[in-house]
Coordinates of N, CA and C in Angstrom, one line a residue:
M243 N 0.9 -1.2 0.0 CA 0.0 0.0 0.0 C 0.9 1.2 0.0
A244 N 0.5 2.2 -0.8 CA 1.4 3.4 -0.9 C 1.3 4.2 0.4
P245 N 2.4 4.9 0.7 CA 2.4 5.7 1.9 C 1.2 6.8 1.9
A246 N 0.6 7.0 3.0 CA -0.4 8.0 3.1 C 0.2 9.4 3.2
Q247 N -0.6 10.4 2.7 CA -0.1 11.8 2.8 C -1.3 12.6 3.2
E248 N -0.9 13.7 3.9 CA -1.9 14.7 4.3 C -1.5 16.0 3.6
E249 N -2.3 16.4 2.6 CA -1.9 17.4 1.7 C -2.0 18.9 2.2
T250 N -2.9 19.1 3.1 CA -3.3 20.5 3.4 C -2.6 21.0 4.7
G251 N -2.1 20.1 5.6 CA -1.6 20.6 6.9 C -0.1 21.0 6.7
D252 N 0.4 21.6 7.9 CA 1.8 22.0 7.9 C 2.7 20.8 7.9
L253 N 2.2 19.6 8.4 CA 3.1 18.5 8.5 C 2.5 17.4 7.6
R254 N 3.4 16.9 6.7 CA 3.0 15.8 5.8 C 4.0 14.7 5.9
L255 N 3.6 13.6 6.4 CA 4.5 12.5 6.7 C 4.3 11.4 5.6
T256 N 5.5 10.8 5.2 CA 5.4 9.8 4.2 C 6.4 8.7 4.6
S257 N 6.5 7.7 3.8 CA 7.5 6.6 3.9 C 7.4 6.0 5.3
L258 N 8.5 6.0 6.1 CA 8.5 5.3 7.4 C 7.5 6.0 8.4
W259 N 7.3 7.3 8.2 CA 6.5 8.1 9.2 C 5.2 8.4 8.4
L260 N 4.1 7.6 8.7 CA 2.9 7.7 8.0 C 1.9 8.6 8.7
F261 N 1.1 9.2 7.9 CA 0.1 10.2 8.4 C -1.3 9.7 8.0
T262 N -2.2 9.5 9.0 CA -3.5 8.9 8.8 C -4.5 10.0 8.5
E263 N -5.1 9.9 7.3 CA -6.1 10.9 6.9 C -7.3 11.0 7.9
E264 N -7.7 9.8 8.4 CA -8.9 9.8 9.2 C -8.7 10.5 10.5
T265 N -7.5 10.3 11.1 CA -7.3 10.8 12.5 C -6.4 12.0 12.4
R266 N -5.7 12.2 11.3 CA -4.7 13.3 11.2 C -3.7 13.2 12.3
M267 N -3.3 12.0 12.7 CA -2.3 11.8 13.8 C -1.2 10.9 13.2
P268 N 0.1 11.2 13.5 CA 1.2 10.4 13.1 C 1.0 9.0 13.6
T269 N 1.2 8.0 12.8 CA 1.1 6.6 13.3 C 2.4 6.1 13.8
W270 N 3.5 6.8 13.6 CA 4.8 6.3 14.0 C 5.1 6.6 15.5
K271 N 4.2 7.3 16.2 CA 4.3 7.5 17.6 C 3.0 7.4 18.3
T272 N 3.0 7.0 19.5 CA 1.7 6.9 20.2 C 1.4 8.3 20.8
P273 N 0.1 8.6 21.1 CA -0.2 9.9 21.7 C 0.7 10.3 22.9
R274 N 1.6 11.1 22.8 CA 2.4 11.5 24.0 C 2.6 12.9 24.1
R275 N 4.8 18.4 21.0 CA 5.2 19.4 21.7 C 5.2 20.5 20.6
A276 N 5.3 26.0 20.3 CA 6.0 26.9 19.6 C 5.8 28.0 20.5
A277 N 6.5 28.4 20.8 CA 6.5 29.4 21.9 C 6.8 30.8 21.3
L278 N 6.4 31.8 22.0 CA 6.7 33.2 21.4 C 7.2 34.0 22.6
R279 N 8.1 34.9 22.2 CA 8.6 35.8 23.2 C 8.2 37.2 22.8
A280 N 8.0 38.1 23.8 CA 7.7 39.5 23.5 C 8.9 40.3 24.0
L281 N 9.3 41.2 23.1 CA 10.5 42.1 23.5 C 10.0 43.5 23.5
A282 N 10.5 44.2 24.4 CA 10.2 45.7 24.6 C 8.7 45.9 24.5
G283 N 7.9 45.1 25.1 CA 6.5 45.3 25.2 C 5.7 44.9 24.0
T284 N 6.4 44.3 23.0 CA 5.7 43.9 21.8 C 5.0 42.5 22.0
V285 N 3.7 42.4 21.6 CA 3.0 41.2 21.8 C 3.1 40.4 20.5
L286 N 3.5 39.1 20.5 CA 3.6 38.3 19.4 C 2.4 37.3 19.3
T287 N 2.0 36.9 18.1 CA 1.0 35.9 18.0 C 1.5 34.8 17.0
A288 N 0.8 33.7 17.0 CA 1.2 32.6 16.1 C 0.0 32.0 15.5
A289 N 0.1 31.5 14.2 CA -1.0 30.8 13.5 C -0.5 29.4 13.4
V290 N -1.3 28.5 13.9 CA -0.9 27.1 13.8 C -2.1 26.2 13.4
A291 N -1.9 25.3 12.5 CA -3.0 24.4 12.0 C -4.2 25.2 11.6
G292 N -3.9 26.3 10.9 CA -5.0 27.1 10.4 C -5.8 28.0 11.4
T293 N -5.3 28.1 12.6 CA -6.0 28.9 13.7 C -5.1 30.0 14.1
L294 N -5.5 31.2 14.1 CA -4.8 32.4 14.6 C -5.3 32.6 16.0
L295 N -4.4 32.5 17.0 CA -4.8 32.7 18.3 C -4.3 34.1 18.8
A296 N -5.3 34.9 19.2 CA -5.0 36.3 19.7 C -4.3 36.2 21.0
P297 N -3.3 37.2 21.2 CA -2.6 37.3 22.5 C -3.6 37.9 23.5
A298 N -3.1 37.9 24.7 CA -3.8 38.5 25.8 C -4.1 40.0 25.5
A299 N -5.1 40.5 26.0 CA -5.5 41.9 25.7 C -4.4 42.9 26.0
S300 N -3.6 42.6 27.0 CA -2.4 43.4 27.3 C -1.3 42.5 27.8
A301 N -0.2 42.6 27.3 CA 0.9 41.8 27.7 C 1.5 42.2 29.0
V302 N 1.1 43.3 29.5 CA 1.6 43.8 30.8 C 0.5 43.7 31.9
A303 N -0.7 43.2 31.5 CA -1.8 43.2 32.5 C -1.6 41.9 33.3
S304 N -2.3 41.9 34.4 CA -2.3 40.8 35.3 C -2.9 39.6 34.6
R305 N -2.5 38.4 35.0 CA -3.0 37.2 34.4 C -4.2 36.6 35.1
A306 N -4.8 37.3 36.0 CA -6.0 36.8 36.7 C -7.1 36.5 35.7
R307 N -7.6 35.3 35.7 CA -8.6 34.8 34.7 C -9.6 34.0 35.5
T308 N -10.7 34.6 35.8 CA -11.7 33.9 36.6 C -12.3 32.7 35.8
G309 N -12.3 31.5 36.5 CA -12.9 30.4 35.8 C -12.1 29.6 34.9
T310 N -10.8 30.0 34.7 CA -9.9 29.3 33.7 C -9.4 28.1 34.4
P311 N -9.5 26.9 33.8 CA -9.0 25.7 34.4 C -7.5 25.8 34.6
A312 N -7.0 25.0 35.6 CA -5.6 25.0 35.8 C -4.9 24.2 34.7
P313 N -3.6 24.7 34.4 CA -2.9 23.9 33.4 C -2.6 22.5 33.8
V314 N -2.5 21.6 32.9 CA -2.1 20.2 33.2 C -0.7 20.1 33.6
H315 N 0.2 21.0 33.1 CA 1.5 21.1 33.6 C 2.2 22.4 33.1
T316 N 3.3 22.7 33.7 CA 4.1 23.9 33.3 C 5.5 23.5 33.0
E317 N 6.2 24.2 32.1 CA 7.6 24.0 31.8 C 8.3 25.3 31.6
K318 N 9.6 25.3 32.1 CA 10.4 26.5 31.9 C 11.1 26.4 30.5
L319 N 10.9 27.4 29.7 CA 11.6 27.4 28.4 C 13.0 27.9 28.5
V320 N 13.8 27.7 27.5 CA 15.2 28.0 27.6 C 15.5 29.5 27.7
D321 N 14.6 30.3 27.3 CA 14.8 31.8 27.5 C 14.4 32.3 28.8
G322 N 13.9 31.4 29.7 CA 13.5 31.8 31.0 C 12.0 32.1 31.2
S323 N 11.3 32.1 30.1 CA 9.8 32.2 30.2 C 9.2 30.9 30.6
T324 N 7.9 30.9 30.9 CA 7.3 29.7 31.3 C 6.2 29.3 30.4
A325 N 6.1 28.0 30.1 CA 5.0 27.5 29.2 C 3.9 26.8 30.1
E326 N 2.7 27.3 30.0 CA 1.6 26.6 30.7 C 0.8 25.9 29.7
I327 N 0.6 24.6 29.9 CA -0.1 23.8 28.9 C -1.5 23.3 29.4
Y328 N -2.5 23.6 28.6 CA -3.9 23.3 28.9 C -4.4 22.2 27.9
K329 N -5.1 21.2 28.4 CA -5.7 20.2 27.6 C -7.1 20.6 27.2
L330 N -7.4 20.7 25.9 CA -8.7 21.1 25.3 C -9.5 20.0 24.9
G331 N -8.9 18.8 24.6 CA -9.6 17.7 24.1 C -8.6 16.6 23.8
A332 N -9.0 15.5 23.2 CA -8.1 14.4 22.8 C -7.1 14.9 21.8
H333 N -5.8 14.8 22.1 CA -4.7 15.2 21.3 C -4.9 16.7 20.8
H334 N -5.4 17.5 21.7 CA -5.6 18.9 21.5 C -5.2 19.7 22.7
Y335 N -4.1 20.5 22.5 CA -3.5 21.3 23.7 C -3.3 22.7 23.2
R336 N -3.4 23.6 24.2 CA -3.0 25.0 24.1 C -1.9 25.3 25.0
M337 N -0.9 26.1 24.6 CA 0.2 26.6 25.4 C 0.1 28.1 25.5
E338 N 0.3 28.6 26.8 CA 0.4 30.0 27.0 C 1.8 30.3 27.5
I339 N 2.4 31.3 26.9 CA 3.8 31.7 27.2 C 3.7 32.9 28.3
I340 N 4.3 32.6 29.4 CA 4.2 33.6 30.5 C 5.5 34.1 30.9
D341 N 5.6 35.4 31.1 CA 6.8 36.1 31.5 C 6.3 37.3 32.5
R342 N 6.9 37.3 33.6 CA 6.6 38.3 34.6 C 5.1 38.4 34.9
D343 N 4.4 37.2 35.0 CA 3.0 37.1 35.3 C 2.1 37.7 34.2
A344 N 2.6 37.8 33.0 CA 1.8 38.3 31.9 C 1.7 37.2 30.8
V345 N 0.6 37.1 30.1 CA 0.5 36.2 29.0 C 0.9 36.9 27.7
Y346 N 2.0 36.4 27.1 CA 2.5 37.1 25.9 C 2.0 36.5 24.6
A347 N 1.6 35.2 24.7 CA 1.2 34.6 23.5 C 0.5 33.2 23.8
R348 N -0.3 32.7 22.9 CA -0.9 31.4 23.0 C -0.7 30.7 21.7
L349 N -0.5 29.4 21.8 CA -0.3 28.5 20.7 C -1.0 27.2 20.9
E350 N -1.6 26.7 19.8 CA -2.5 25.5 19.8 C -2.0 24.4 18.9
A351 N -1.9 23.2 19.4 CA -1.6 22.0 18.7 C -2.9 21.1 18.7
N352 N -3.5 21.0 17.5 CA -4.8 20.2 17.4 C -4.6 19.1 16.5
Q353 N -4.4 17.9 17.0 CA -4.2 16.6 16.2 C -2.9 16.6 15.5
R354 N -2.1 17.6 15.6 CA -0.7 17.6 15.0 C 0.2 18.5 15.8
D355 N 1.5 18.3 15.7 CA 2.5 19.1 16.4 C 2.5 20.5 15.8
A356 N 3.0 21.4 16.5 CA 3.1 22.8 16.1 C 4.5 23.3 16.5
G357 N 5.0 24.3 15.7 CA 6.4 24.8 16.1 C 6.5 26.3 15.7
V358 N 7.5 26.9 16.3 CA 7.7 28.3 15.9 C 9.2 28.7 16.3
D359 N 9.7 29.7 15.5 CA 10.9 30.4 15.8 C 10.6 31.7 16.5
A360 N 10.9 31.8 17.7 CA 10.7 33.1 18.5 C 12.0 33.8 18.8
N361 N 12.5 34.5 17.8 CA 13.7 35.3 18.0 C 14.9 34.3 18.3
D362 N 15.0 33.3 17.5 CA 16.1 32.3 17.6 C 15.9 31.3 18.8
M363 N 14.7 31.4 19.4 CA 14.4 30.3 20.3 C 13.3 29.5 19.6
F364 N 13.7 28.2 19.4 CA 12.8 27.3 18.6 C 12.0 26.5 19.6
V365 N 10.7 26.3 19.4 CA 9.9 25.6 20.3 C 8.9 24.7 19.6
V366 N 8.7 23.5 20.0 CA 7.7 22.6 19.5 C 6.7 22.2 20.6
L367 N 5.4 22.3 20.3 CA 4.4 21.8 21.1 C 3.7 20.6 20.4
T368 N 3.7 19.4 21.1 CA 3.2 18.3 20.4 C 1.7 18.1 20.6
F369 N 1.1 17.3 19.8 CA -0.4 17.1 19.9 C -0.8 16.4 21.2
D370 N 0.2 15.9 22.0 CA -0.1 15.3 23.3 C 0.4 16.1 24.4
G371 N 0.7 17.4 24.1 CA 0.9 18.4 25.2 C 2.3 18.5 25.7
Q372 N 3.3 17.9 25.1 CA 4.7 18.0 25.5 C 5.4 19.2 24.8
V373 N 6.3 19.8 25.5 CA 7.0 21.0 25.0 C 8.5 20.8 25.0
H374 N 9.2 21.2 23.9 CA 10.6 21.2 23.8 C 11.1 22.5 23.2
S375 N 12.1 23.1 23.8 CA 12.6 24.4 23.3 C 14.1 24.3 23.3
W376 N 14.7 25.1 22.4 CA 16.2 25.2 22.2 C 16.5 26.5 21.6
I377 N 17.8 26.8 21.7 CA 18.3 28.1 21.1 C 19.3 27.8 20.0
G378 N 19.1 28.5 18.9 CA 20.0 28.5 17.8 C 20.0 27.3 17.0
G379 N 21.1 27.1 16.2 CA 21.2 25.9 15.3 C 20.5 26.0 14.0
G380 N 20.0 27.2 13.7 CA 19.3 27.4 12.5 C 20.1 27.5 11.2
H381 N 19.5 27.0 10.1 CA 20.1 27.0 8.8 C 19.1 27.7 7.8
R382 N 19.6 28.6 7.0 CA 18.7 29.3 6.1 C 18.7 28.7 4.7
G383 N 17.5 28.3 4.3 CA 17.3 27.6 3.0 C 17.1 28.7 1.9
P384 N 17.1 28.2 0.7 CA 17.1 26.8 0.3 C 18.4 26.2 0.4
G385 N 18.4 24.8 0.5 CA 19.6 24.1 0.6 C 19.4 22.8 1.3
G386 N 20.5 22.0 1.5 CA 20.5 20.8 2.2 C 21.3 20.9 3.5
F387 N 20.8 20.4 4.6 CA 21.4 20.6 5.9 C 21.4 19.4 6.7
R388 N 22.5 19.1 7.4 CA 22.6 17.9 8.3 C 21.9 18.2 9.6
L389 N 21.1 17.3 10.0 CA 20.4 17.4 11.3 C 21.1 16.6 12.4
P390 N 20.8 16.8 13.7 CA 21.6 16.2 14.8 C 21.5 14.7 14.8
D391 N 20.5 14.0 14.2 CA 20.5 12.6 14.1 C 21.1 12.0 12.9
D392 N 21.8 12.9 12.1 CA 22.5 12.5 10.9 C 21.6 12.3 9.7
S393 N 20.3 12.6 9.9 CA 19.5 12.7 8.7 C 19.7 14.1 8.0
T394 N 19.2 14.3 6.9 CA 19.4 15.5 6.1 C 18.1 16.2 5.8
A395 N 18.0 17.5 6.0 CA 16.8 18.3 5.6 C 17.1 19.0 4.3
K396 N 16.3 18.8 3.3 CA 16.4 19.5 2.0 C 15.3 20.5 2.0
V397 N 15.7 21.8 2.0 CA 14.7 22.9 2.1 C 14.6 23.5 0.7
T398 N 13.3 23.7 0.3 CA 13.1 24.3 -1.0 C 12.1 25.5 -0.8
K399 N 12.2 26.5 -1.7 CA 11.2 27.6 -1.6 C 10.1 27.3 -2.6
V400 N 8.9 27.4 -2.1 CA 7.7 27.1 -2.9 C 7.1 28.4 -3.4
G401 N 7.2 29.5 -2.6 CA 6.6 30.8 -3.0 C 7.0 31.8 -1.9
P402 N 6.4 33.0 -2.0 CA 6.7 34.0 -0.9 C 6.2 33.5 0.5
H403 N 7.1 33.5 1.4 CA 6.8 33.0 2.8 C 6.2 31.6 2.8
H404 N 6.7 30.7 1.9 CA 6.3 29.4 1.8 C 7.5 28.5 1.4
Y405 N 7.8 27.6 2.4 CA 9.0 26.7 2.2 C 8.6 25.3 2.6
R406 N 9.3 24.4 2.0 CA 9.0 23.0 2.3 C 10.3 22.3 2.6
A407 N 10.3 21.4 3.6 CA 11.5 20.6 4.0 C 11.2 19.1 3.9
R408 N 12.1 18.4 3.2 CA 12.1 17.0 3.1 C 13.2 16.4 4.0
I409 N 12.8 15.6 5.0 CA 13.8 14.9 5.9 C 14.2 13.6 5.3
M410 N 15.5 13.5 4.9 CA 16.0 12.3 4.2 C 16.9 11.5 5.2
D411 N 16.7 10.2 5.1 CA 17.5 9.3 5.8 C 17.9 8.1 4.9
R412 N 19.2 8.0 4.7 CA 19.7 6.9 3.8 C 19.0 6.9 2.4
G413 N 18.8 8.1 1.9 CA 18.2 8.2 0.6 C 16.7 8.2 0.5
H414 N 16.1 8.0 1.6 CA 14.6 7.9 1.6 C 14.0 9.2 2.3
V415 N 12.9 9.6 1.8 CA 12.1 10.7 2.5 C 11.3 10.1 3.6
V416 N 11.6 10.5 4.8 CA 10.9 10.0 6.0 C 9.9 10.9 6.6
A417 N 10.0 12.2 6.2 CA 9.0 13.2 6.7 C 9.1 14.4 5.8
R418 N 8.0 15.2 5.9 CA 8.0 16.5 5.2 C 7.4 17.5 6.1
L419 N 7.9 18.7 6.1 CA 7.3 19.9 6.8 C 7.0 20.9 5.8
E420 N 5.8 21.6 6.0 CA 5.4 22.6 5.1 C 5.1 23.9 5.9
A421 N 5.8 25.0 5.7 CA 5.7 26.2 6.4 C 5.1 27.2 5.4
N422 N 3.8 27.5 5.4 CA 3.1 28.3 4.4 C 2.5 29.5 5.2
Q423 N 3.2 30.6 5.1 CA 2.7 31.8 5.8 C 2.9 31.7 7.3
R424 N 3.3 30.6 7.9 CA 3.5 30.5 9.3 C 4.5 29.4 9.5
D425 N 5.1 29.3 10.7 CA 6.1 28.3 11.0 C 5.4 27.0 11.2
A426 N 6.2 25.9 11.1 CA 5.7 24.6 11.3 C 6.7 23.8 12.2
G427 N 6.2 22.8 12.9 CA 7.1 22.0 13.8 C 6.7 20.6 13.9
M428 N 7.6 19.7 14.4 CA 7.3 18.3 14.5 C 8.2 17.7 15.5
D429 N 7.7 16.6 16.1 CA 8.6 15.7 16.9 C 8.7 14.4 16.2
G430 N 9.8 14.0 15.7 CA 10.0 12.7 15.1 C 10.8 11.8 16.0
N431 N 10.0 11.3 17.0 CA 10.6 10.3 18.0 C 11.9 10.9 18.6
G432 N 11.8 12.1 19.1 CA 12.9 12.7 19.8 C 13.7 13.7 19.0
L433 N 13.5 13.7 17.7 CA 14.1 14.7 16.8 C 13.1 15.8 16.6
F434 N 13.3 17.0 17.2 CA 12.4 18.1 17.1 C 12.9 19.0 16.0
V435 N 12.0 19.4 15.2 CA 12.3 20.2 14.0 C 11.3 21.4 13.9
V436 N 11.9 22.6 13.6 CA 11.1 23.7 13.3 C 11.5 24.3 11.9
L437 N 10.5 24.5 11.0 CA 10.8 25.2 9.8 C 10.0 26.5 9.7
T438 N 10.7 27.6 9.5 CA 10.0 28.9 9.5 C 9.4 29.2 8.1
F439 N 8.5 30.2 8.1 CA 7.9 30.6 6.8 C 8.9 31.3 5.9
D440 N 10.0 31.7 6.5 CA 11.0 32.4 5.6 C 12.2 31.5 5.3
G441 N 12.1 30.1 5.6 CA 13.0 29.2 5.1 C 14.1 28.8 6.0
E442 N 14.0 29.1 7.3 CA 15.1 28.7 8.3 C 14.6 27.4 8.9
I443 N 15.6 26.5 9.1 CA 15.2 25.2 9.7 C 16.2 25.0 10.9
S444 N 15.7 24.4 12.0 CA 16.6 24.1 13.1 C 16.0 22.8 13.7
A445 N 16.9 22.0 14.3 CA 16.5 20.8 14.9 C 17.2 20.5 16.2
S446 N 16.6 19.8 17.1 CA 17.2 19.4 18.4 C 16.9 18.0 18.7
L447 N 17.9 17.2 19.1 CA 17.8 15.8 19.4 C 17.8 15.6 20.9
T448 N 16.8 14.8 21.4 CA 16.7 14.6 22.9 C 17.1 13.1 23.1

């Protein structure tokens, strides 16, 4: 049977990493992680999986939110900010980036992983609510770049603010990332990858 593909999302998996059309969940991992920073009072937002999430009304306002459920867990990001992760449904999580008790941005992963480059801090939020962040290591496409697990990312420009990355291992395409007007991210069994809409790719191996 030919490898399945998901044509419209940011993440399209083929070959060894299959993508199921019915569930839109990667079948190469069991249900098990893009953060944004604000500088000089600037509020940043992210669009993930077709959803634009508005930031808090004021990035300097108090975070008091009556009736908001408690996060399922929190994690410290590498830039010192804090990620609060909320479960919205099965394989559906939202992350709020907190600094100095203010919500600077929200990011949502719904049935697929999400990723972002926030001023050279790369972050992935998985569809099962895990977070991984790292600093630097970016390569500017188009071109071919070696990743930390010795696979290769081949980045091509599709159009304005639209790039595609093919992850190659021993001559085979094992995954694809599509960043179209927004960043994209994925967790490939411990290899976290972010591809930005302007063609930069970075990866971190855990």
